[in-house]
Amino acid sequence: MELSFSFIVPVYNRPNEIRELLDSLSLQTYQKGFEVVIVEDGSTISSEQEVRAFVNALTISYYKKDNSGPGDSRNYGMQRAKGNYFIVLDSDCILPSNYLTEVEQSLQKDFVHCYGGPDAAHESFTIVQKAINYAMTSFLTTGGIRGGKRAVDKFQPRSFNMGLSKEVFDKVGGYGKLHPGEDPDLTIRIWNKGYRTKLISEAFVYHKRRIDWKKFYTQVNKFGMVRPILNKWHPATRKLTYWFPTLFSLGLIFAVILVGLGVYLPLFCYVLYFSILWLDALLKTKNILVSILAIFATGVQFIGYGYGFLKSTICLAVSSKKANEIFPKLFFK
């Protein structure tokens, strides 16, 4: 296949982010042409001026539509894109200059109709962003399941950095209304149609994660809540590993209770785990404050996800209602 790339980027009230992303796209070392499709998803703060600033540097299209969520906005952009291979990005990403070159080289060696790439922390990120990035990507946390060479499960691309062919988009019909969770839902439907996915580890992005601790908890809590929904929709994808954050959190509570009864070994195991995590974070980030905050970020991640997963599992088990009726805030209409 002669590859023709179209970047698809939904944006909602984030003109500054789009400016940084478009700047990084304009600096790509890729020698062939590519298209950029920006979809303004019902924003009240327009990015049109930022997009216009790059019309001479990039082949760029800009669309405005009513707010219907990132999944539907990605579908909207892919339906209007001219390329035969779509690369979906979040607006809070920055690309290294060799990104597209790495993608094409990997696809030429081993073509797949859907790939995903990892995320990394840019040197300009705040210490909180770096700590959260570590928690979201480390093999010692749930990050090992979602995107590294040593992932313990079949790799599931995420749409902050995801590519899919026009063929597979037409075949599966794009993203659904669930959010978050639209990414694994799409990937599973791609697998069910017989297509293969892979990780292109060299095609990483700097994912800024516009986030603070409260937003981070809300985000991972929602991630936990959507997983039982996906398990119900796609029973063959159920894994015991999805229970790990819940069991980890409950185990920590019991370990603290056991200390009051004079039993210290369980809590010691947790202390050992977090010590290893701290050392790994220190070696990777080379920043002692980031490594300390990485421990807190991991705790927030496990507790938020674990509670959301347990709550959703129970609600889906005892209720006869559909998932969108039980958790309407997790679905766009």
Tab-separated table of C-alpha atoms in Angstrom:
chain	number	residue	atom	x	y	z
A	1	MET	CA	0.000	0.000	0.000
A	2	GLU	CA	1.249	3.475	-0.880
A	3	LEU	CA	0.679	5.287	2.394
A	4	SER	CA	-0.958	8.690	2.501
A	5	PHE	CA	-1.224	10.040	6.053
A	6	SER	CA	-3.913	12.265	7.569
A	7	PHE	CA	-3.580	13.480	11.172
A	8	ILE	CA	-6.964	13.710	12.927
A	9	VAL	CA	-7.108	16.022	15.951
A	10	PRO	CA	-10.296	16.933	17.856
A	11	VAL	CA	-9.973	20.055	19.996
A	12	TYR	CA	-12.164	21.533	22.707
A	13	ASN	CA	-11.283	24.970	24.123
A	14	ARG	CA	-7.511	24.403	23.778
A	15	PRO	CA	-6.026	26.899	21.284
A	16	ASN	CA	-2.654	27.020	23.055
A	17	GLU	CA	-2.299	23.248	22.839
A	18	ILE	CA	-3.157	23.197	19.158
A	19	ARG	CA	-0.515	25.828	18.493
A	20	GLU	CA	2.171	23.655	20.113
A	21	LEU	CA	0.996	20.527	18.311
A	22	LEU	CA	0.846	22.215	14.898
A	23	ASP	CA	4.287	23.688	15.457
A	24	SER	CA	5.676	20.202	16.084
A	25	LEU	CA	3.902	18.894	12.967
A	26	SER	CA	5.435	21.677	10.877
A	27	LEU	CA	8.900	20.495	11.991
A	28	GLN	CA	8.505	16.886	10.839
A	29	THR	CA	11.492	15.546	8.903
A	30	TYR	CA	9.174	13.331	6.812
A	31	GLN	CA	9.913	14.047	3.160
A	32	LYS	CA	6.476	13.309	1.693
A	33	GLY	CA	3.304	15.323	2.077
A	34	PHE	CA	0.692	14.700	4.769
A	35	GLU	CA	-2.630	16.210	5.805
A	36	VAL	CA	-3.765	17.670	9.132
A	37	VAL	CA	-7.494	17.691	9.985
A	38	ILE	CA	-8.553	19.791	12.994
A	39	VAL	CA	-12.096	19.278	14.316
A	40	GLU	CA	-13.397	21.970	16.673
A	41	ASP	CA	-15.809	20.038	18.885
A	42	GLY	CA	-18.263	22.727	19.967
A	43	SER	CA	-15.614	24.913	21.573
A	44	THR	CA	-16.474	28.264	23.097
A	45	ILE	CA	-12.804	29.290	22.790
A	46	SER	CA	-11.929	28.965	19.116
A	47	SER	CA	-8.650	27.624	17.732
A	48	GLU	CA	-9.296	29.026	14.254
A	49	GLN	CA	-6.700	31.787	14.546
A	50	GLU	CA	-4.007	29.303	15.594
A	51	VAL	CA	-4.890	27.008	12.705
A	52	ARG	CA	-4.779	29.866	10.187
A	53	ALA	CA	-1.239	30.673	11.297
A	54	PHE	CA	-0.087	27.321	9.840
A	55	VAL	CA	-1.924	27.260	6.492
A	56	ASN	CA	1.299	28.031	4.627
A	57	ALA	CA	3.374	25.516	6.582
A	58	LEU	CA	0.952	22.569	6.556
A	59	THR	CA	-1.756	21.046	4.384
A	60	ILE	CA	-4.482	21.663	6.898
A	61	SER	CA	-8.280	21.473	7.080
A	62	TYR	CA	-10.357	23.028	9.836
A	63	TYR	CA	-13.930	22.054	10.723
A	64	LYS	CA	-16.393	23.316	13.319
A	65	LYS	CA	-19.224	21.205	14.713
A	66	ASP	CA	-21.508	20.934	17.724
A	67	ASN	CA	-20.055	19.218	20.785
A	68	SER	CA	-20.496	15.460	20.536
A	69	GLY	CA	-17.350	14.125	22.213
A	70	PRO	CA	-13.873	13.152	21.033
A	71	GLY	CA	-14.860	9.804	19.514
A	72	ASP	CA	-17.555	11.240	17.266
A	73	SER	CA	-15.262	14.157	16.373
A	74	ARG	CA	-12.529	11.739	15.287
A	75	ASN	CA	-15.072	9.916	13.119
A	76	TYR	CA	-16.122	13.271	11.654
A	77	GLY	CA	-12.528	14.096	10.762
A	78	MET	CA	-11.740	10.675	9.273
A	79	GLN	CA	-14.870	10.823	7.114
A	80	ARG	CA	-13.521	14.042	5.565
A	81	ALA	CA	-9.820	13.198	5.422
A	82	LYS	CA	-8.126	12.584	2.077
A	83	GLY	CA	-5.459	10.120	3.200
A	84	ASN	CA	-5.686	6.329	3.358
A	85	TYR	CA	-4.079	6.041	6.815
A	86	PHE	CA	-5.342	8.126	9.725
A	87	ILE	CA	-3.228	9.125	12.736
A	88	VAL	CA	-5.369	10.174	15.689
A	89	LEU	CA	-3.821	12.497	18.283
A	90	ASP	CA	-5.021	14.337	21.363
A	91	SER	CA	-4.630	18.104	21.230
A	92	ASP	CA	-2.326	18.054	24.278
A	93	CYS	CA	0.434	16.152	22.455
A	94	ILE	CA	3.730	17.318	20.978
A	95	LEU	CA	5.495	15.201	18.345
A	96	PRO	CA	9.244	14.650	17.995
A	97	SER	CA	10.482	15.660	14.543
A	98	ASN	CA	11.040	12.065	13.357
A	99	TYR	CA	7.596	10.765	14.397
A	100	LEU	CA	6.072	10.246	10.951
A	101	THR	CA	9.290	8.850	9.507
A	102	GLU	CA	9.327	6.202	12.244
A	103	VAL	CA	5.684	5.328	11.576
A	104	GLU	CA	6.191	4.838	7.851
A	105	GLN	CA	9.362	2.787	8.294
A	106	SER	CA	7.646	0.477	10.787
A	107	LEU	CA	4.564	0.011	8.605
A	108	GLN	CA	6.698	-0.735	5.557
A	109	LYS	CA	8.542	-3.462	7.490
A	110	ASP	CA	5.458	-4.974	9.109
A	111	PHE	CA	2.189	-3.512	7.914
A	112	VAL	CA	-0.801	-3.470	10.229
A	113	HIS	CA	-4.109	-1.698	9.812
A	114	CYS	CA	-3.913	-0.280	13.344
A	115	TYR	CA	-0.996	0.729	15.542
A	116	GLY	CA	-0.405	2.636	18.738
A	117	GLY	CA	2.557	4.553	20.082
A	118	PRO	CA	3.706	5.294	23.640
A	119	ASP	CA	3.822	8.624	25.430
A	120	ALA	CA	6.757	10.306	27.129
A	121	ALA	CA	7.344	13.280	29.426
A	122	HIS	CA	8.877	16.344	27.800
A	123	GLU	CA	11.539	18.246	29.737
A	124	SER	CA	9.204	21.253	29.876
A	125	PHE	CA	6.499	19.337	31.790
A	126	THR	CA	5.765	20.206	35.424
A	127	ILE	CA	6.850	17.794	38.150
A	128	VAL	CA	3.227	16.732	38.626
A	129	GLN	CA	2.859	16.004	34.897
A	130	LYS	CA	6.079	13.976	34.973
A	131	ALA	CA	4.984	12.011	38.040
A	132	ILE	CA	1.591	11.232	36.510
A	133	ASN	CA	3.257	10.292	33.226
A	134	TYR	CA	5.411	7.796	35.118
A	135	ALA	CA	2.382	6.258	36.841
A	136	MET	CA	0.518	5.982	33.531
A	137	THR	CA	3.384	4.391	31.593
A	138	SER	CA	5.520	2.355	34.000
A	139	PHE	CA	5.548	-1.441	33.821
A	140	LEU	CA	5.449	-1.442	37.641
A	141	THR	CA	1.970	0.109	37.557
A	142	THR	CA	-1.003	-0.536	35.268
A	143	GLY	CA	1.041	1.168	32.554
A	144	GLY	CA	2.573	-2.189	31.710
A	145	ILE	CA	-0.801	-3.344	30.436
A	146	ARG	CA	-1.439	-0.330	28.234
A	147	GLY	CA	1.667	0.321	26.289
A	148	GLY	CA	5.236	-0.846	26.462
A	149	LYS	CA	7.493	-3.513	24.987
A	150	ARG	CA	7.017	-5.612	28.126
A	151	ALA	CA	3.221	-5.270	28.214
A	152	VAL	CA	1.597	-8.272	29.866
A	153	ASP	CA	-1.451	-8.282	27.601
A	154	LYS	CA	-2.155	-7.886	23.875
A	155	PHE	CA	-1.373	-4.269	23.021
A	156	GLN	CA	-4.359	-1.927	22.878
A	157	PRO	CA	-3.661	1.382	21.076
A	158	ARG	CA	-4.926	4.577	22.679
A	159	SER	CA	-6.196	7.503	20.630
A	160	PHE	CA	-3.830	10.089	22.067
A	161	ASN	CA	-1.392	8.344	19.650
A	162	MET	CA	-3.077	5.848	17.373
A	163	GLY	CA	-3.090	5.039	13.669
A	164	LEU	CA	-5.655	3.144	11.631
A	165	SER	CA	-6.186	2.590	7.943
A	166	LYS	CA	-9.155	3.902	6.014
A	167	GLU	CA	-10.001	0.284	5.243
A	168	VAL	CA	-10.341	-0.706	8.892
A	169	PHE	CA	-12.223	2.520	9.731
A	170	ASP	CA	-14.773	1.765	7.016
A	171	LYS	CA	-15.005	-1.858	8.141
A	172	VAL	CA	-15.649	-1.274	11.869
A	173	GLY	CA	-17.431	2.091	11.697
A	174	GLY	CA	-15.118	4.125	13.893
A	175	TYR	CA	-15.497	5.131	17.530
A	176	GLY	CA	-18.578	4.612	19.671
A	177	LYS	CA	-20.277	6.902	22.199
A	178	LEU	CA	-18.541	5.594	25.335
A	179	HIS	CA	-16.028	8.019	26.889
A	180	PRO	CA	-13.549	7.233	28.186
A	181	GLY	CA	-13.215	3.686	26.904
A	182	GLU	CA	-13.890	4.391	23.236
A	183	ASP	CA	-10.276	3.441	22.432
A	184	PRO	CA	-10.262	-0.178	23.709
A	185	ASP	CA	-13.800	-0.651	22.386
A	186	LEU	CA	-12.607	0.308	18.900
A	187	THR	CA	-9.489	-1.860	19.203
A	188	ILE	CA	-11.500	-4.905	20.280
A	189	ARG	CA	-13.885	-4.459	17.357
A	190	ILE	CA	-10.857	-4.212	15.049
A	191	TRP	CA	-9.530	-7.514	16.472
A	192	ASN	CA	-12.961	-9.102	16.023
A	193	LYS	CA	-12.814	-8.270	12.309
A	194	GLY	CA	-9.559	-10.195	12.026
A	195	TYR	CA	-7.116	-7.281	11.943
A	196	ARG	CA	-3.870	-7.133	13.903
A	197	THR	CA	-2.548	-4.268	16.039
A	198	LYS	CA	0.974	-3.473	17.166
A	199	LEU	CA	3.030	-1.046	19.195
A	200	ILE	CA	5.482	1.205	17.345
A	201	SER	CA	7.687	2.062	20.297
A	202	GLU	CA	9.750	4.578	18.312
A	203	ALA	CA	6.627	6.579	17.399
A	204	PHE	CA	6.179	8.220	20.792
A	205	VAL	CA	4.569	11.543	21.595
A	206	TYR	CA	5.002	13.966	24.470
A	207	HIS	CA	1.601	13.788	26.153
A	208	LYS	CA	1.104	16.827	28.379
A	209	ARG	CA	-1.937	15.490	30.276
A	210	ARG	CA	-3.592	18.779	31.238
A	211	ILE	CA	-4.201	17.557	34.711
A	212	ASP	CA	-3.944	18.085	38.458
A	213	TRP	CA	-4.413	15.557	41.246
A	214	LYS	CA	-8.198	15.934	41.394
A	215	LYS	CA	-8.579	15.613	37.625
A	216	PHE	CA	-6.211	12.659	37.628
A	217	TYR	CA	-8.321	10.814	40.199
A	218	THR	CA	-11.494	11.568	38.208
A	219	GLN	CA	-9.839	10.313	35.037
A	220	VAL	CA	-8.563	7.006	36.413
A	221	ASN	CA	-11.827	6.471	38.289
A	222	LYS	CA	-13.682	6.712	34.975
A	223	PHE	CA	-11.168	4.338	33.388
A	224	GLY	CA	-12.033	1.844	36.116
A	225	MET	CA	-15.764	2.331	35.618
A	226	VAL	CA	-15.715	1.721	31.863
A	227	ARG	CA	-13.690	-1.501	31.999
A	228	PRO	CA	-16.574	-3.685	33.346
A	229	ILE	CA	-18.769	-2.164	30.617
A	230	LEU	CA	-16.229	-3.269	28.017
A	231	ASN	CA	-16.040	-6.696	29.671
A	232	LYS	CA	-19.802	-7.020	29.352
A	233	TRP	CA	-19.788	-5.912	25.711
A	234	HIS	CA	-16.774	-8.053	24.826
A	235	PRO	CA	-16.721	-11.047	27.234
A	236	ALA	CA	-13.759	-12.699	25.495
A	237	THR	CA	-11.498	-9.820	26.568
A	238	ARG	CA	-12.044	-10.244	30.310
A	239	LYS	CA	-8.751	-10.542	32.196
A	240	LEU	CA	-7.935	-11.144	35.837
A	241	THR	CA	-5.350	-8.360	35.580
A	242	TYR	CA	-8.164	-5.796	35.454
A	243	TRP	CA	-8.940	-6.687	39.067
A	244	PHE	CA	-5.424	-5.892	40.223
A	245	PRO	CA	-5.944	-2.200	41.227
A	246	THR	CA	-9.061	-3.147	43.226
A	247	LEU	CA	-7.330	-6.024	45.009
A	248	PHE	CA	-4.228	-3.903	45.559
A	249	SER	CA	-6.283	-1.143	47.212
A	250	LEU	CA	-8.317	-3.511	49.376
A	251	GLY	CA	-5.135	-5.330	50.340
A	252	LEU	CA	-3.539	-2.076	51.472
A	253	ILE	CA	-6.519	-1.340	53.721
A	254	PHE	CA	-6.319	-4.803	55.285
A	255	ALA	CA	-2.541	-4.513	55.663
A	256	VAL	CA	-2.986	-1.338	57.725
A	257	ILE	CA	-5.694	-3.019	59.840
A	258	LEU	CA	-3.420	-6.025	60.467
A	259	VAL	CA	-0.714	-3.738	61.867
A	260	GLY	CA	-3.131	-2.955	64.713
A	261	LEU	CA	-3.272	-6.693	65.368
A	262	GLY	CA	0.494	-7.008	65.418
A	263	VAL	CA	0.871	-8.495	61.917
A	264	TYR	CA	3.411	-6.481	59.915
A	265	LEU	CA	4.373	-8.652	56.938
A	266	PRO	CA	1.592	-7.540	54.516
A	267	LEU	CA	2.364	-3.850	55.097
A	268	PHE	CA	6.074	-4.573	54.709
A	269	CYS	CA	5.335	-6.030	51.256
A	270	TYR	CA	3.611	-2.783	50.267
A	271	VAL	CA	6.515	-0.734	51.610
A	272	LEU	CA	8.897	-2.891	49.587
A	273	TYR	CA	6.827	-2.439	46.429
A	274	PHE	CA	6.678	1.346	46.783
A	275	SER	CA	10.414	1.440	47.530
A	276	ILE	CA	11.151	-0.391	44.295
A	277	LEU	CA	8.740	1.925	42.488
A	278	TRP	CA	10.471	5.003	43.935
A	279	LEU	CA	13.901	3.747	42.906
A	280	ASP	CA	12.713	2.944	39.380
A	281	ALA	CA	11.089	6.386	39.067
A	282	LEU	CA	14.264	8.047	40.322
A	283	LEU	CA	16.417	6.191	37.797
A	284	LYS	CA	14.043	6.998	34.940
A	285	THR	CA	13.266	10.650	35.758
A	286	LYS	CA	16.526	11.558	37.534
A	287	ASN	CA	14.499	13.846	39.787
A	288	ILE	CA	13.963	12.989	43.451
A	289	LEU	CA	10.828	15.133	43.804
A	290	VAL	CA	9.250	13.557	40.731
A	291	SER	CA	10.085	10.095	42.064
A	292	ILE	CA	8.417	10.873	45.414
A	293	LEU	CA	5.321	12.237	43.680
A	294	ALA	CA	5.311	9.158	41.448
A	295	ILE	CA	4.517	7.084	44.552
A	296	PHE	CA	1.538	9.321	45.311
A	297	ALA	CA	0.434	9.259	41.656
A	298	THR	CA	0.526	5.462	41.648
A	299	GLY	CA	-1.562	5.359	44.812
A	300	VAL	CA	-4.129	7.693	43.270
A	301	GLN	CA	-4.139	5.585	40.124
A	302	PHE	CA	-4.746	2.285	41.915
A	303	ILE	CA	-7.353	3.629	44.344
A	304	GLY	CA	-9.241	5.650	41.712
A	305	TYR	CA	-9.273	2.872	39.128
A	306	GLY	CA	-9.874	0.131	41.673
A	307	TYR	CA	-12.867	1.846	43.271
A	308	GLY	CA	-14.373	2.692	39.881
A	309	PHE	CA	-13.927	-0.878	38.656
A	310	LEU	CA	-15.524	-2.385	41.774
A	311	LYS	CA	-18.438	0.065	41.774
A	312	SER	CA	-19.175	-0.490	38.083
A	313	THR	CA	-18.883	-4.283	38.381
A	314	ILE	CA	-21.415	-4.380	41.217
A	315	CYS	CA	-23.846	-1.959	39.550
A	316	LEU	CA	-23.810	-3.853	36.258
A	317	ALA	CA	-24.307	-7.169	38.097
A	318	VAL	CA	-27.323	-6.122	40.184
A	319	SER	CA	-29.108	-3.842	37.684
A	320	SER	CA	-31.167	-4.875	34.672
A	321	LYS	CA	-30.601	-1.483	33.034
A	322	LYS	CA	-28.214	-0.849	30.161
A	323	ALA	CA	-24.819	0.642	30.888
A	324	ASN	CA	-25.721	4.025	29.383
A	325	GLU	CA	-28.745	4.198	31.716
A	326	ILE	CA	-26.707	3.325	34.821
A	327	PHE	CA	-23.774	5.612	33.952
A	328	PRO	CA	-25.141	8.312	31.603
A	329	LYS	CA	-22.109	10.564	32.221
A	330	LEU	CA	-19.879	7.989	30.544
A	331	PHE	CA	-21.723	8.267	27.240
A	332	PHE	CA	-22.113	11.048	24.682
A	333	LYS	CA	-25.514	11.281	23.048
